[in-house]
Tab-separated table of C-alpha atoms in Angstrom:
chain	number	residue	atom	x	y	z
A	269	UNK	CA	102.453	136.199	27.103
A	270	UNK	CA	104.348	138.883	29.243
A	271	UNK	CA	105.673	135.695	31.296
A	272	UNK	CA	107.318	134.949	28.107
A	273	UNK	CA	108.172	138.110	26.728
A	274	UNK	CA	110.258	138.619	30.143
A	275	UNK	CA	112.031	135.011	29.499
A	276	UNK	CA	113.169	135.941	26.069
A	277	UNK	CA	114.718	139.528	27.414
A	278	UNK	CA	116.425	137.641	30.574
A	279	UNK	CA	117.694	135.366	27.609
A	280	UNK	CA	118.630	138.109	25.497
A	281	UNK	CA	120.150	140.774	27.896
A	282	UNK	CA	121.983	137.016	29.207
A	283	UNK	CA	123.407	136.525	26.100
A	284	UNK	CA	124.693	139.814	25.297
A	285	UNK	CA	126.484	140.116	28.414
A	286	UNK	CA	128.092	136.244	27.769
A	287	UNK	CA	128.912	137.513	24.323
A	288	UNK	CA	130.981	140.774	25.436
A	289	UNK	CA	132.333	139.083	28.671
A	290	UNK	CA	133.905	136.186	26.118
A	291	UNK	CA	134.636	138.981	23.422
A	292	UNK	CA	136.945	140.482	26.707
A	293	UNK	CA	138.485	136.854	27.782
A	294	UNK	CA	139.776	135.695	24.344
A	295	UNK	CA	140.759	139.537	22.909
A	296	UNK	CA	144.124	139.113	24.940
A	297	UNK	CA	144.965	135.280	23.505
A	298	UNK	CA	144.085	136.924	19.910
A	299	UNK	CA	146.074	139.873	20.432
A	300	UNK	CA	149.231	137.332	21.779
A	301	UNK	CA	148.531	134.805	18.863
A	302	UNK	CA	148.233	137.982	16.252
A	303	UNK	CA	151.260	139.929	17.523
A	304	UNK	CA	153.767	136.709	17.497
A	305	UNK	CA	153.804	137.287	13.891
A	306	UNK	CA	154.172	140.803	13.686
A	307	UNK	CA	158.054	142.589	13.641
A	308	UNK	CA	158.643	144.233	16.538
A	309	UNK	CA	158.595	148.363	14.930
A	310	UNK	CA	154.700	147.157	14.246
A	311	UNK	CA	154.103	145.911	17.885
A	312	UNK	CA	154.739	148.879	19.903
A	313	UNK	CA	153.080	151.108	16.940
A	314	UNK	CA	150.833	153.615	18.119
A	315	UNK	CA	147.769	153.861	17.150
A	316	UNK	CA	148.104	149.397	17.573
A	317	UNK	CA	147.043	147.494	15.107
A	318	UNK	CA	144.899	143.945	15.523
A	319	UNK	CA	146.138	142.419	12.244
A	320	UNK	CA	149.689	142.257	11.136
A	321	UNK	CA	150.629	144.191	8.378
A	322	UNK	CA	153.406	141.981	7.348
A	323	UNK	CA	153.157	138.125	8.520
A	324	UNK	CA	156.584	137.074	9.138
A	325	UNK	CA	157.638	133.840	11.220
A	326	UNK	CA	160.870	135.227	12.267
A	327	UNK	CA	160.252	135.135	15.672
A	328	UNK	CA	159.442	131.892	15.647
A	329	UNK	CA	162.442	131.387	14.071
A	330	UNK	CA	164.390	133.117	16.508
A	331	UNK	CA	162.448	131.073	19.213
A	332	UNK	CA	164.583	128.140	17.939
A	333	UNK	CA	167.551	129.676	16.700
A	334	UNK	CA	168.760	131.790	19.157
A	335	UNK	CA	167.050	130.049	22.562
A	336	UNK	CA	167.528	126.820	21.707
A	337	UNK	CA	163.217	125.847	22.499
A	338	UNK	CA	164.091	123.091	20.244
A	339	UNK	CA	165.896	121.545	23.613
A	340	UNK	CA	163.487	122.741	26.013
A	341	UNK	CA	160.412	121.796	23.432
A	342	UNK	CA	162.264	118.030	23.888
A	343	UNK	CA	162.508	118.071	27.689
A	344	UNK	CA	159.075	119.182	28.278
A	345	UNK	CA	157.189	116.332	25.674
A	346	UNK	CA	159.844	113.880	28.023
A	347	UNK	CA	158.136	115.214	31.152
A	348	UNK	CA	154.564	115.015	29.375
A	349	UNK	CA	155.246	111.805	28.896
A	350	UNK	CA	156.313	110.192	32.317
A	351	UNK	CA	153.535	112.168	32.877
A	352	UNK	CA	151.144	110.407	31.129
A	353	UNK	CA	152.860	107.128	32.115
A	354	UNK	CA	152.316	108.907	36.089
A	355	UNK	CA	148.567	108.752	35.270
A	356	UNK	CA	148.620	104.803	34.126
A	357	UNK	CA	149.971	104.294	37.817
A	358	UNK	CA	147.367	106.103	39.007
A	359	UNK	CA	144.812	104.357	37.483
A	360	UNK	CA	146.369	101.182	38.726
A	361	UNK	CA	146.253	102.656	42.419
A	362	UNK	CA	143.000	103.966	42.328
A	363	UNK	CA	141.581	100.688	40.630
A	364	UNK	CA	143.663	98.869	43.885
A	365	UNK	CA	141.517	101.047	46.671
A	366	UNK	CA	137.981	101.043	44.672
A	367	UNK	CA	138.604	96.636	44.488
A	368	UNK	CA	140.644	95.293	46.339
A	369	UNK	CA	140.121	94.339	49.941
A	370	UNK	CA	143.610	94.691	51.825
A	371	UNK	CA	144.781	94.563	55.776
A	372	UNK	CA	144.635	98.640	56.338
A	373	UNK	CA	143.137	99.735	53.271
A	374	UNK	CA	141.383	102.336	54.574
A	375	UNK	CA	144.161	103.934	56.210
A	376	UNK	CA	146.451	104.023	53.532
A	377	UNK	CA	143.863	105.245	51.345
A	378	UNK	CA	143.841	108.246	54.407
A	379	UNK	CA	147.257	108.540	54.335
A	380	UNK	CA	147.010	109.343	50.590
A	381	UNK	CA	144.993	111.807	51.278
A	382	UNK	CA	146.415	113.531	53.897
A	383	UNK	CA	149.915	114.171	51.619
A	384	UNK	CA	147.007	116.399	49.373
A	385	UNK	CA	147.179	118.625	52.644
A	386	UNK	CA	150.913	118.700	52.394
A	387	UNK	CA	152.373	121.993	50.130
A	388	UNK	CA	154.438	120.884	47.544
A	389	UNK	CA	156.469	123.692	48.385
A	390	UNK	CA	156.975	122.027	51.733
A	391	UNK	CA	158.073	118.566	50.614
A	392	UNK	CA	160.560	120.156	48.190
A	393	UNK	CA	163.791	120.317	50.331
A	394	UNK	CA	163.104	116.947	51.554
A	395	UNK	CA	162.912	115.284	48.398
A	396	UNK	CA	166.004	117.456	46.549
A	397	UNK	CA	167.549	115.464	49.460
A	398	UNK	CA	166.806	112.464	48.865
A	399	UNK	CA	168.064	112.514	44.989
A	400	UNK	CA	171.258	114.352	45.823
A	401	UNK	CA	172.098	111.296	47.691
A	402	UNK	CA	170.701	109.058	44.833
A	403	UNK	CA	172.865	111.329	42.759
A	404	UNK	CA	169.835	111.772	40.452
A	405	UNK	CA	170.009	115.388	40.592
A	406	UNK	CA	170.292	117.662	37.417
A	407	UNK	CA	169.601	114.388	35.470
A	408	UNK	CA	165.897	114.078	33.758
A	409	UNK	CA	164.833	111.251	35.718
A	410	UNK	CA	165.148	113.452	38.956
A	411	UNK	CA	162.866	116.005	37.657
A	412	UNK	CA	160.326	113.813	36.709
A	413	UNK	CA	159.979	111.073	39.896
A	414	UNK	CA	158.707	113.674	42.482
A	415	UNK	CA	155.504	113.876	40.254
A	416	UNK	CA	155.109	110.830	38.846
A	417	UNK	CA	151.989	109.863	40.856
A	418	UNK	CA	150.073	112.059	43.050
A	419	UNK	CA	147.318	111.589	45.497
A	420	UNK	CA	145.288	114.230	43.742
A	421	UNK	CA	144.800	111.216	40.301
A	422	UNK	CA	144.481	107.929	42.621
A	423	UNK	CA	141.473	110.092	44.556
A	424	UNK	CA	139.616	110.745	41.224
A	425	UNK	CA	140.334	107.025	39.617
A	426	UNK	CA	139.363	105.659	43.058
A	427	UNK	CA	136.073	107.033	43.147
A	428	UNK	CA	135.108	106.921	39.486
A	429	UNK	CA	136.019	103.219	39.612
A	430	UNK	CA	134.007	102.656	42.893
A	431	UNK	CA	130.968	102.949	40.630
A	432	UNK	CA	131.984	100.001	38.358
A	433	UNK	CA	129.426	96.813	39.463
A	434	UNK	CA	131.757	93.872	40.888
A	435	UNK	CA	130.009	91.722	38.490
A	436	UNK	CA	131.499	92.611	35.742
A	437	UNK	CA	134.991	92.208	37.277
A	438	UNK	CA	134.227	88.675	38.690
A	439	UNK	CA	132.753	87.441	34.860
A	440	UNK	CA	136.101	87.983	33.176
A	441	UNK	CA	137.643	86.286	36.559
A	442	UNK	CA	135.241	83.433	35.518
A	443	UNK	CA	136.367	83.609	31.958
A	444	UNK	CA	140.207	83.525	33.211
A	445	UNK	CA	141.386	86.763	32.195
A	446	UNK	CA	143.965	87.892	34.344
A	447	UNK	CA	143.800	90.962	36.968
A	448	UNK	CA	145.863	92.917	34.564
A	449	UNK	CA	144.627	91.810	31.166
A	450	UNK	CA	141.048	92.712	33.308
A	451	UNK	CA	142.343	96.439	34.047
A	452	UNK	CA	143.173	96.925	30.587
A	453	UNK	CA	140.379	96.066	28.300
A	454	UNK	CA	137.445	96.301	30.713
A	455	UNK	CA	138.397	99.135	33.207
A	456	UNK	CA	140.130	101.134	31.437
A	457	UNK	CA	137.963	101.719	28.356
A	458	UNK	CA	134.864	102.141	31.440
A	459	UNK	CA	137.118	104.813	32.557
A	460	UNK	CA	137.180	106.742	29.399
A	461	UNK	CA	135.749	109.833	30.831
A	462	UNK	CA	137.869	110.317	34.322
A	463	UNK	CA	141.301	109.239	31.884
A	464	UNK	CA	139.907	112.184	29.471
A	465	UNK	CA	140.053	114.350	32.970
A	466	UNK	CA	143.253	113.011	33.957
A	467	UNK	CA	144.946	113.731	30.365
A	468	UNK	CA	144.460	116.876	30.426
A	469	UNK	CA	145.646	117.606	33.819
A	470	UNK	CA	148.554	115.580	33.007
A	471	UNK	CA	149.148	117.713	30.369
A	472	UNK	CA	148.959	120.706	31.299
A	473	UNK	CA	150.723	119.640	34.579
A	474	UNK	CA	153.738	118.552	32.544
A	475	UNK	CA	153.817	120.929	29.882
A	476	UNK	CA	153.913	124.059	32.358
A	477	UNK	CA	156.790	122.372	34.701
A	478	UNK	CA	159.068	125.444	35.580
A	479	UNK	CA	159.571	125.334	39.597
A	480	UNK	CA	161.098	121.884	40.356
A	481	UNK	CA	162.983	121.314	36.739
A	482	UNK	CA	164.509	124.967	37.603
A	483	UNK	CA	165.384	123.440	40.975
A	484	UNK	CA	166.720	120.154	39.692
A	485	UNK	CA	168.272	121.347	36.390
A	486	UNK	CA	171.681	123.072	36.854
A	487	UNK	CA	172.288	122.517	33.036
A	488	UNK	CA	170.537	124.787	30.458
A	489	UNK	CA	169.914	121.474	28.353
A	490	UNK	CA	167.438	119.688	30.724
A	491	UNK	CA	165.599	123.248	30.823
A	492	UNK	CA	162.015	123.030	29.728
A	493	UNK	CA	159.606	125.499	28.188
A	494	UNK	CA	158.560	127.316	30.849
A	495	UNK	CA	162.238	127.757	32.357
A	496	UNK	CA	162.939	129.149	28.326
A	497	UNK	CA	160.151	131.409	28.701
A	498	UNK	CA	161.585	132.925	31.462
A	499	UNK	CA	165.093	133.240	30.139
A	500	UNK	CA	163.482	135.113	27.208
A	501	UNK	CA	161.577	137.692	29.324
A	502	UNK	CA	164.734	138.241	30.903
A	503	UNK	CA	167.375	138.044	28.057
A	504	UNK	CA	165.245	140.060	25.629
A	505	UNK	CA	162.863	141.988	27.799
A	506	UNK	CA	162.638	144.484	25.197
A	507	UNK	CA	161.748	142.521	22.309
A	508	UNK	CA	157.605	142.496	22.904
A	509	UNK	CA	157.420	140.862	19.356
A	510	UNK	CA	159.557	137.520	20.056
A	511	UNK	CA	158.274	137.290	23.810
A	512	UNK	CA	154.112	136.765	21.952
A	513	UNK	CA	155.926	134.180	19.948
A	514	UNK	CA	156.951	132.228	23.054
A	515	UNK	CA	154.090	132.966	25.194
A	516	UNK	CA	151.743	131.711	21.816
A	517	UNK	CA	153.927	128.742	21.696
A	518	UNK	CA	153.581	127.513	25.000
A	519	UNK	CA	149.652	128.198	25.253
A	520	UNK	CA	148.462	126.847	21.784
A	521	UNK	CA	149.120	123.316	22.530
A	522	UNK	CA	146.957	123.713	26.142
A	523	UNK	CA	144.445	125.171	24.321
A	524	UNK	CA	144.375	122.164	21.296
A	525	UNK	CA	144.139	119.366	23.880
A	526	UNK	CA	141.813	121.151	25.844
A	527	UNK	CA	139.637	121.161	22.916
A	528	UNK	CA	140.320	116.970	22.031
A	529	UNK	CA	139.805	115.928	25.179
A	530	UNK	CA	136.467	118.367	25.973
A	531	UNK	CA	134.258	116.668	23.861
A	532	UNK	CA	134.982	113.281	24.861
A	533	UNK	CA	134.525	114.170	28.391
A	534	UNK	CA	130.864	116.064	26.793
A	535	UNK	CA	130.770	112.728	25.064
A	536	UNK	CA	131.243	110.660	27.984
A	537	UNK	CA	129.668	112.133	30.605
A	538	UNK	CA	126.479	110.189	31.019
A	539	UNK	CA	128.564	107.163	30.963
A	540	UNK	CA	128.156	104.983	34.075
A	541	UNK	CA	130.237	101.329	34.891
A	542	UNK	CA	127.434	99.172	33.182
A	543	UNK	CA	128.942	100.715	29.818
């Protein structure tokens, strides 16, 4: 009895201290989500207050109106989605080096690695470079072919798809569906979890772009989000009210696929290649 007595008041005294450690981590994004629709006399009231007196959207308004985010809100989804199309490449690769037997496999598969070692802060003179001569700089598809695929995706699809048996791949050989036609319907949909992984890296990946499209991007109209948030801290550093608005807009949408994707991955996570 006191053996259990002492488990329930580790479990307690565990929980409480979860509970106000997880009040502390999301009292900041309420305070940011909260404040974007207060006016900007209420946000820097003192004594503060958590709930808005008056709701009012106008700094989201503003948010569109005044720094164009309707432009940079269209550049980033753009990036998001060469993004996503990155991570369809990197399926492809990984699904290459988990089944396919090749002259030097193994030490392109190292070589791939070994860029993962590589800073991309390092790598980014080089490859500005290398588009200036291709003339693809301050054009979108220059700030989006550096990061199309990365070593980082083809090393998690390569070893999730090492655990796929080979006899499943060699019955729909026998059944004459094609390598491709095989990659889509069979390893693919096996790869549900590790793609659930891999979306929301892309996504996040994409949506917070700021160093290389401010790098690439000479004109304000291939700027994304994160390049607008910037210009708003330093255009209207004073307006608290209207800088919530942009920092709630940028971390909403992280936060909502987060969410999607999590329980799939919860969903999925048992899920082995005889699926």
């Amino acid at each position: 009895m006191k053996g259990n007595n002492k488990d329930k008041i580790f479990q307690w005294s565990a929980g409480i201290v979860l509970a106000i450690g997880g009040i502390l981590f999301i009292l900041p994004f309420i305070w940011m989500i909260l404040s974007s629709f207060k006016t900007e006399s209420e946000v820097i009231l003192i004594p503060p207050t958590l709930w808005p007196l008056d709701i009012t959207f106008e700094n989201y308004k503003n948010l569109f109106a005044n720094m164009n985010f309707a432009v940079y809100l269209k550049n980033t989804l753009i990036i998001v989605l060469f993004a996503f199309f990155g991570m369809f490449l990197n399926a492809m690769a990984g699904f290459g080096f988990a089944k396919y037997n090749f002259k030097w496999k193994n030490s392109i598969f190292f070589m791939v690695l070994a860029t993962m070692m590589i800073p991309s802060q390092v790598t980014m003179i080089p490859v500005y470079l290398i588009l200036n001569k291709m003339n693809l700089t301050n054009t979108m598809l220059g700030i989006v072919l550096p990061g199309l695929v990365g070593a980082f995706g083809i090393f998690l699809f390569r070893q999730f798809m090492t655990t796929i048996p080979d006899e499943i791949i060699e019955a729909t050989r026998l059944d004459g569906a094609s390598e491709f036609r095989t990659f889509m319907q069979i390893i693919l949909p096996v790869s549900k979890p590790i793609l659930a992984v891999q979306a929301i890296l892309a996504f996040i990946g994409g949506w917070n772009s700021f160093l290389w499209p401010l790098i690439m991007a000479n004109d304000e109209r291939l700027y994304t989000l994160s390049v607008g948030l910037s210009l708003l801290k330093s255009q209207y550093g004073g307006n608290f009210a209207l800088q919530m608005a942009g920092a709630t807009f940028m971390v909403m949408p992280i936060i909502i696929i987060f969410i999607i994707f999590q329980k799939s991955i919860i969903e999925n996570y048992a899920t082995t290649g005889l699926k």
